[in-house]
Every structure is written in structure tokens, then in C-alpha cells.
GROMACS .gro file of C-alpha atoms in nm:
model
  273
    1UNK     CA    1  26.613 -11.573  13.414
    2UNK     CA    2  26.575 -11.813  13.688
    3UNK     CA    3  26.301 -11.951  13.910
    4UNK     CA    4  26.336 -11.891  14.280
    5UNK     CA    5  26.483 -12.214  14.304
    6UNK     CA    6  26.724 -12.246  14.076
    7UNK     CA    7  26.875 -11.867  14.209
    8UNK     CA    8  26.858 -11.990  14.493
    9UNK     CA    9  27.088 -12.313  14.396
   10UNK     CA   10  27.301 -12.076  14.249
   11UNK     CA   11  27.325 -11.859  14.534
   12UNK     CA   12  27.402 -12.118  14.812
   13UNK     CA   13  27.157 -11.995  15.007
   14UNK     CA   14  26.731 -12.063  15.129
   15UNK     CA   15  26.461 -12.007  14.931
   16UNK     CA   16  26.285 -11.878  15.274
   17UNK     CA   17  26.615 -11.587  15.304
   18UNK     CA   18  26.535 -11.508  14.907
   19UNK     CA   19  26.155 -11.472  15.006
   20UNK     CA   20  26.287 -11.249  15.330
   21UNK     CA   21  26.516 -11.052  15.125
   22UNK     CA   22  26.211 -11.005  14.906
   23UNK     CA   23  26.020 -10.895  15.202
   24UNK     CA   24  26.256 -10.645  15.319
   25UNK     CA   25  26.323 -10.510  15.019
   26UNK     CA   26  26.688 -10.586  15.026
   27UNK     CA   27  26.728 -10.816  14.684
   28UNK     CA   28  26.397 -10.807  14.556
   29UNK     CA   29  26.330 -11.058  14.200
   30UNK     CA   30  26.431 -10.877  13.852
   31UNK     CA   31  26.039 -10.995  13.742
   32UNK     CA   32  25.748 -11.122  13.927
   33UNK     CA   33  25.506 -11.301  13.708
   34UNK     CA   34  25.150 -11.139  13.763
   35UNK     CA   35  24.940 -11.425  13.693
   36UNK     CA   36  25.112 -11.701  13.872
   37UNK     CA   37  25.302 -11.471  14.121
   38UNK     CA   38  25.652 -11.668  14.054
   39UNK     CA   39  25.951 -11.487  14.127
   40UNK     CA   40  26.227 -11.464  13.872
   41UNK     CA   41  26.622 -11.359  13.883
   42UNK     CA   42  26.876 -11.257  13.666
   43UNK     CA   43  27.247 -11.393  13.673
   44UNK     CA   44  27.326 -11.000  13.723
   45UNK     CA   45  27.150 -11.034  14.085
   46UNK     CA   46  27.373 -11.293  14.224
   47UNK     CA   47  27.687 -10.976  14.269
   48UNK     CA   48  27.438 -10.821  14.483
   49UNK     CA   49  27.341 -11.162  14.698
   50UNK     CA   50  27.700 -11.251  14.747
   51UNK     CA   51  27.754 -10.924  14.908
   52UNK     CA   52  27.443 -10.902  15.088
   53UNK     CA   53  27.548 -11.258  15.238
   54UNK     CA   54  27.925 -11.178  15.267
   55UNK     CA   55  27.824 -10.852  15.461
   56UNK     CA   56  27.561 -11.066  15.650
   57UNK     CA   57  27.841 -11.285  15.768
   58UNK     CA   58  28.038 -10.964  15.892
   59UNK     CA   59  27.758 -10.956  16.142
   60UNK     CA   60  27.639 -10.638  15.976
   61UNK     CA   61  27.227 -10.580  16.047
   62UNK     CA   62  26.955 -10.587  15.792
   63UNK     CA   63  26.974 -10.187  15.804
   64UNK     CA   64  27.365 -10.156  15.758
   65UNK     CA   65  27.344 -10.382  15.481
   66UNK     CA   66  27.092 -10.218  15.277
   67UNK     CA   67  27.284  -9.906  15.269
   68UNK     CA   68  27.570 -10.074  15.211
   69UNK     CA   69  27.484 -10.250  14.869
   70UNK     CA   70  27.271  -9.936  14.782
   71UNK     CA   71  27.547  -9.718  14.832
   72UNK     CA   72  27.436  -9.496  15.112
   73UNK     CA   73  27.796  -9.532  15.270
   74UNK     CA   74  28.078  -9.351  15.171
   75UNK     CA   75  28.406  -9.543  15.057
   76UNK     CA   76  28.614  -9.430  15.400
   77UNK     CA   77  28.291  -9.504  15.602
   78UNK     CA   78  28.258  -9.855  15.466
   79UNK     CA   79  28.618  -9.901  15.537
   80UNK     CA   80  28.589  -9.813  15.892
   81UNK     CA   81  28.306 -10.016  15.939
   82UNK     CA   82  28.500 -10.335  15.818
   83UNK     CA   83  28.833 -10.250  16.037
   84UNK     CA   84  28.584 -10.213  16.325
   85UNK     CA   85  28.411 -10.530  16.281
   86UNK     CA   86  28.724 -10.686  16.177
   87UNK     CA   87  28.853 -10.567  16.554
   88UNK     CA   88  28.512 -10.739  16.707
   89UNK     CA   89  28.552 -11.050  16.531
   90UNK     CA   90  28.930 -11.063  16.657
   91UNK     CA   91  28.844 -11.002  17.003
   92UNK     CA   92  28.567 -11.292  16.963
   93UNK     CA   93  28.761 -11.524  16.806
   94UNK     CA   94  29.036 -11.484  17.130
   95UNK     CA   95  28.786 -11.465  17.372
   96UNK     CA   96  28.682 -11.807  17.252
   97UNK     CA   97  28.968 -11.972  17.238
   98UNK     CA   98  29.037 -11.818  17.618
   99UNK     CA   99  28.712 -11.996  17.710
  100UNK     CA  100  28.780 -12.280  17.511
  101UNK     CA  101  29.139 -12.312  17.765
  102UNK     CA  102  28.895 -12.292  18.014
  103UNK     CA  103  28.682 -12.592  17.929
  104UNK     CA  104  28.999 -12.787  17.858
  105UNK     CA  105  29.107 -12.726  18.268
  106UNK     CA  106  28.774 -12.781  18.397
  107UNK     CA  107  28.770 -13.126  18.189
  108UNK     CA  108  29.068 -13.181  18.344
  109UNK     CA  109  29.012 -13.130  18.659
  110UNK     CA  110  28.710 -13.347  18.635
  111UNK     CA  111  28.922 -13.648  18.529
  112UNK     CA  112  29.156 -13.618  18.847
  113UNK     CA  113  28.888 -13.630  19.054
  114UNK     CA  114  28.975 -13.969  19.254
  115UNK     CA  115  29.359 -13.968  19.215
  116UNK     CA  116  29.496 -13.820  19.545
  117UNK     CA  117  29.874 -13.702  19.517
  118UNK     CA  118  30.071 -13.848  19.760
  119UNK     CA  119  30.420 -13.666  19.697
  120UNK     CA  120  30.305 -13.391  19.475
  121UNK     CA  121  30.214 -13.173  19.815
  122UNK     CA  122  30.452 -13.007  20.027
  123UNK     CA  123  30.427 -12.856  20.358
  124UNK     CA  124  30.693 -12.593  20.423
  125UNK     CA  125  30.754 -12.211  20.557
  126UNK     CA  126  30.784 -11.970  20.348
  127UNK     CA  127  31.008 -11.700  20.424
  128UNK     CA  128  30.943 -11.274  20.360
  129UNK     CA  129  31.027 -11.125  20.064
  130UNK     CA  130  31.088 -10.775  19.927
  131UNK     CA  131  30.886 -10.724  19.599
  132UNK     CA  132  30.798 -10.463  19.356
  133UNK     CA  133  30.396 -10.473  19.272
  134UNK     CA  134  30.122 -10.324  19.082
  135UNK     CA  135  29.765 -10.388  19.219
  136UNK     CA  136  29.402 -10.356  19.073
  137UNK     CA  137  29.084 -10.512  19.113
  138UNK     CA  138  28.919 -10.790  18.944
  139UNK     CA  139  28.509 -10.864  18.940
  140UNK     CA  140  28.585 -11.240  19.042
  141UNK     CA  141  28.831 -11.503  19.121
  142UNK     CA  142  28.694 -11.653  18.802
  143UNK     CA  143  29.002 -11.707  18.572
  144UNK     CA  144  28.845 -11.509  18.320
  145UNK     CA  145  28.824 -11.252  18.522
  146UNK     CA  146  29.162 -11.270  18.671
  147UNK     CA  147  29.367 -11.318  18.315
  148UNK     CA  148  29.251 -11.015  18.145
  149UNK     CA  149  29.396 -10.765  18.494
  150UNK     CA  150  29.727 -10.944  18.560
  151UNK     CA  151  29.854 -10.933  18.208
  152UNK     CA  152  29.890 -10.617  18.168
  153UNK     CA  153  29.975 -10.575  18.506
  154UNK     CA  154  30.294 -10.720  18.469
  155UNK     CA  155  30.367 -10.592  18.170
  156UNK     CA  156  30.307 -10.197  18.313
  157UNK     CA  157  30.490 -10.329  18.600
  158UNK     CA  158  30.845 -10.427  18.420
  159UNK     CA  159  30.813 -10.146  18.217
  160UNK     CA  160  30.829  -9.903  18.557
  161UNK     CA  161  31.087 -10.100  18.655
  162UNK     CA  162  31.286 -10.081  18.390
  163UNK     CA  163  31.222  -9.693  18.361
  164UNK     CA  164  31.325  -9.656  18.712
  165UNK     CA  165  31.654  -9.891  18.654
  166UNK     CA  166  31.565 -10.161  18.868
  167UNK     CA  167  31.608 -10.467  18.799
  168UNK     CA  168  31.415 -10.820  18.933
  169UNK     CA  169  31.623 -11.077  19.166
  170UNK     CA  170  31.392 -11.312  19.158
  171UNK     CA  171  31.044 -11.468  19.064
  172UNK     CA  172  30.775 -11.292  18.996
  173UNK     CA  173  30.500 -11.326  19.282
  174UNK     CA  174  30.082 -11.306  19.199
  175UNK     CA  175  29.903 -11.273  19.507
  176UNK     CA  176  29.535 -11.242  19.586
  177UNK     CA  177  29.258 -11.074  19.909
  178UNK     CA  178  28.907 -10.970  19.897
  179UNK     CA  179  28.863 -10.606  19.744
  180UNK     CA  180  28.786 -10.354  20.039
  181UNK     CA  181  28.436 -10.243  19.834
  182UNK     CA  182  28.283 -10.644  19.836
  183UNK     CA  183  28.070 -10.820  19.613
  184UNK     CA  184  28.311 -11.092  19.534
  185UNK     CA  185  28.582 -10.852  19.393
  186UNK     CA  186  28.937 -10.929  19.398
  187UNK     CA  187  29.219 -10.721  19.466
  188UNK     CA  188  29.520 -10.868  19.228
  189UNK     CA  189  29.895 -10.787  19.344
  190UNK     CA  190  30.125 -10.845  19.048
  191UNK     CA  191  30.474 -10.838  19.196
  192UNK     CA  192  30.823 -10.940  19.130
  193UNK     CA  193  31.116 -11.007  19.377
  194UNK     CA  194  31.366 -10.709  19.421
  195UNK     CA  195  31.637 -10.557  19.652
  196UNK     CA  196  31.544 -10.211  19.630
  197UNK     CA  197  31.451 -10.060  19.950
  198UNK     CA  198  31.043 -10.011  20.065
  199UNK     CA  199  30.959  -9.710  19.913
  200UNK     CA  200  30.646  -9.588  19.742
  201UNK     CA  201  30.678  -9.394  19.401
  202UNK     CA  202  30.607  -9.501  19.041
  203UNK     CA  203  30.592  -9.874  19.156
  204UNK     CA  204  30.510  -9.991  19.539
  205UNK     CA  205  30.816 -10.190  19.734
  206UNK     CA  206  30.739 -10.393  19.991
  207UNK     CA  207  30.822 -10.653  20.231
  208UNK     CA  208  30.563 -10.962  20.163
  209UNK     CA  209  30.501 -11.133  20.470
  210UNK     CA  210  30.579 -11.482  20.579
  211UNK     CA  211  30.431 -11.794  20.532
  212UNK     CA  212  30.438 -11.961  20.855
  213UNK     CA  213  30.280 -12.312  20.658
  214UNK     CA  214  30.189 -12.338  20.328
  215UNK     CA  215  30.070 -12.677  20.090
  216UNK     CA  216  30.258 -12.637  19.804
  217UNK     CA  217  30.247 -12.800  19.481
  218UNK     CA  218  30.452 -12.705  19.115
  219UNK     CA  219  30.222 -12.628  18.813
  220UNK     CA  220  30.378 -12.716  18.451
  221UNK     CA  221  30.200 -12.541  18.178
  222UNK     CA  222  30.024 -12.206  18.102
  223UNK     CA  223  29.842 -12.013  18.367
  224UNK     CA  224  29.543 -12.066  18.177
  225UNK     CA  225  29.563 -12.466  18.256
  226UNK     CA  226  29.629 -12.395  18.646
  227UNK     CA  227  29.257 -12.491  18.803
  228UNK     CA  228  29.324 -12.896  18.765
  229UNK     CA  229  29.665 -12.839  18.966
  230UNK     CA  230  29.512 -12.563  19.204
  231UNK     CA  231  29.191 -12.838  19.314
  232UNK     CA  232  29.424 -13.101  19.340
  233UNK     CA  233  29.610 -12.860  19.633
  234UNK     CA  234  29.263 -12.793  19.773
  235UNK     CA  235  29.200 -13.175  19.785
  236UNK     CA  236  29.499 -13.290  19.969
  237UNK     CA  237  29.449 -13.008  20.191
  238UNK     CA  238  29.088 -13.135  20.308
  239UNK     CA  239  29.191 -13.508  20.310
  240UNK     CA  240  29.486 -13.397  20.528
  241UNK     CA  241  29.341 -13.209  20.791
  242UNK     CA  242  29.449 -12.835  20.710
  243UNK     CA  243  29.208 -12.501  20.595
  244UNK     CA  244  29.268 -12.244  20.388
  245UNK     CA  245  29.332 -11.907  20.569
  246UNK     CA  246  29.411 -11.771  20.239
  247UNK     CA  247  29.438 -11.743  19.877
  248UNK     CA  248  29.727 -11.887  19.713
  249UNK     CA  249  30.057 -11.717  19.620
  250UNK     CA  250  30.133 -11.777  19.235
  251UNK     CA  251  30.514 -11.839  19.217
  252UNK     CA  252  30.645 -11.773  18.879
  253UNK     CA  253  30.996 -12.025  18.867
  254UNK     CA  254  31.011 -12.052  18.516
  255UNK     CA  255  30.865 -11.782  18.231
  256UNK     CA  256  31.013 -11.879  17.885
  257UNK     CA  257  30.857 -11.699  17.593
  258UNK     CA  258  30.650 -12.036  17.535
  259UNK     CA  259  30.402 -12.066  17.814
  260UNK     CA  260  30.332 -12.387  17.791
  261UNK     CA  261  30.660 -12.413  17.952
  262UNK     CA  262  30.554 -12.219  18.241
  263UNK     CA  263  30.682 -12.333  18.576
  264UNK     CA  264  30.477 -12.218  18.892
  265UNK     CA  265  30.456 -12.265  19.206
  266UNK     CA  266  30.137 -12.223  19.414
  267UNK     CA  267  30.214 -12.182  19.820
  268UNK     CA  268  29.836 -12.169  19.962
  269UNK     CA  269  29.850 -12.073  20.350
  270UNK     CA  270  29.686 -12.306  20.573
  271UNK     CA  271  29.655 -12.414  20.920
  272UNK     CA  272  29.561 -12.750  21.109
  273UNK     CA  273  29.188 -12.785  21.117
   0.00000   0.00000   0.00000
């Protein structure tokens, strides 16, 4: 038998969580000393603790636990409860490392605050262009926001495409407005280049308008890194006298299958101040 302290040595874990467990009636001690009021545990008991913690660590409750180790869950029911907190622990481990992206750009963009470009910027016309697009709405501009509606976006749009045999002729083309319904939505137009007639059907053709002058400025790297390159743009466009009288066009020049070795464009519309 061992003192509370020495199980809990044993256990890796707090004598406070041994007294909780106690508590709770969850691992309670194999003999409690009725004089002195010492708890005591077998070696047997540490099976139960490690699964009590290991379940614990699933992010299972107190409750879920307890019927767990007690058996009140069926074989197939405990199985499903593990695939679907092995799904939520998947989805949080890539949500992090989206945000962590995030916090990577903003640093960035922090550190080129104070370093003005002074060829990076281009001022040029940008001519119409037919496109193929697929549109929904995002809560925010935010590029967490933004990410999660594009992707598969695209990826519903090629697959139209390529169900209706036609076939891009150029770069794909991410363009942005303010949703019709407010409260800071986005509408997000994921479109490629094409030379199919307008038409509407399974896909929307269009002509894109014009650009009579747009600051433009090449992005190398992932979408996700974008916001240092995209305030740099907004920068030179205040220190040089224009205004925004839109959101930027996303010009997709180069896509390999790494997208670190993304190429993009950005063409934002603007106009002397």
C-alpha cells in the first residue's frame, strides 16, 4: 500500500487531483485509516488513474469519465466517442496553427512598419476580363474568416468546370464587396479566367470590369502570409496621394502544389485623393 504521497509520485500527478478524485468519487483510496484519516493505495489503482488521466487529457468531463472507467459505455460507444474527440482535437490543432500563420503576418507586418517601397508599387490599368466564379459570403474581411469560404470555393469551382468541359485560360481571380445584408459581411467571388461565353448555369461567366488605376504590388508566399504585403500597398497608397475606392483583386500568377511558392498579385483600385 502506499501513502497519498508516494501514489501520487507514482502516478505523476497532485496530491490535491488524488484528494478531488477522492471527492468525486472517481478513484477513491483502497483503505482509509480511521484513526488518523490517511489515505492509502494499492499498485492495482494506478490502471485506473492512468486512464482516468489519459481520458482527462482527451478533454473528456468528470461525468464521461466516470462511466467510462466504470464501464457504463459500451465498446462501439467508447469508440465513437474517441473518433469524435479525435476529429475535435484535429480541427484544434489546425485551427491553431491557422492562427499561429496569422500571428507570424501580423509580426511581420509590424516589422515593416518604417520601410516604404519605392519600386515594389505599380500604377497601371487593368484591362476586363471574362471569368468563371463561385460567390458566398464571409462574416469579415478578417483572414480567418476569409480562408475557410474561398477554399472550398475554388475547389467546387474547378470541379464545375471540369464537369462542364471547360477549361481555365488564365489566372485565377479572388475578388471582394460588402454583402448586400451588412454588418461587416463580405461577399467573396472566387473566379478563374476563361473564354467561354457569359452565360449563367452550373457556374456564373462573366465579364469583370476594368481597372481604370490600380497600385499593384506581387506577393511571394502563401495566402495566409499576404497582410504584411497587402499594408505595405495601403501605405504607399496614403504616402502617395491615392484612396482606396475598393477592395483589392487577388491575382493568382503562380499556384504550385507548394504554397509557399505562391505568386500573387494584388491590383487595389484607387483614385487621386
Amino acid at each position: 500500500m502506499f501513502t497519498i504521497g508516494d501514489f501520487a509520485r507514482h502516478g505523476r500527478v497532485s496530491v490535491r487531483m488524488l484528494r478531488h478524485y477522492d471527492a468525486t468519487g472517481l478513484l477513491r483510496p483502497a483503505h482509509v485509516d480511521p484513526v488518523s484519516g490517511y489515505r492509502y493505495y494499492s499498485a492495482a489503482q494506478l490502471a485506473r488513474l492512468n486512464r482516468i488521466i489519459a481520458l482527462k487529457d482527451l478533454g473528456f468531463v468528470l461525468q464521461q469519465v466516470r462511466d467510462i472507467v466504470e464501464e457504463k459505455v459500451s465498446a462501439d460507444e467508447l469508440r465513437g466517442m474517441l473518433r469524435l474527440r479525435r476529429a475535435e482535437l484535429e480541427s484544434a490543432m489546425v485551427a491553431a496553427g491557422e492562427r499561429l500563420v496569422q500571428v507570424e503576418a501580423r509580426l511581420r507586418a509590424i516589422e515593416s512598419e518604417g520601410h516604404m517601397p519605392t519600386n515594389d508599387v505599380v500604377i497601371k490599368s487593368v484591362p476586363a476580363v471574362r471569368v468563371a466564379e463561385l460567390t458566398a459570403t464571409a462574416a469579415s474581411f478578417e483572414p480567418e474568416e476569409i480562408g475557410p469560404v474561398i477554399g472550398p470555393l475554388y475547389d467546387e469551382l474547378f470541379r464545375r468546370l471540369g464537369s462542364a468541359g471547360v477549361s481555365p485560360t488564365g489566372p485565377g481571380v479572388a475578388y471582394y464587396e460588402d454583402a448586400a445584408e451588412g454588418g461587416g459581411k463580405i461577399r467573396v467571388h472566387a473566379a478563374v479566367q476563361v473564354s467561354a461565353p457569359p452565360q449563367e448555369g452550373a457556374v456564373r461567366i462573366l465579364h469583370l470590369p476594368p481597372l481604370e488605376q490600380a497600385a499593384t504590388i506581387v506577393h511571394h508566399g502563401s495566402m495566409d502570409t499576404m497582410l504584411p504585403t497587402a499594408q505595405i500597398l495601403a501605405r504607399w497608397i496614403d504616402a502617395n496621394g491615392y484612396q482606396l475606392t475598393g477592395y483589392p483583386r487577388e491575382i493568382n500568377l503562380e499556384c504550385p502544389e507548394d504554397r509557399d511558392d505562391w505568386v500573387t498579385e494584388l491590383q487595389a483600385p484607387v483614385t487621386r485623393a
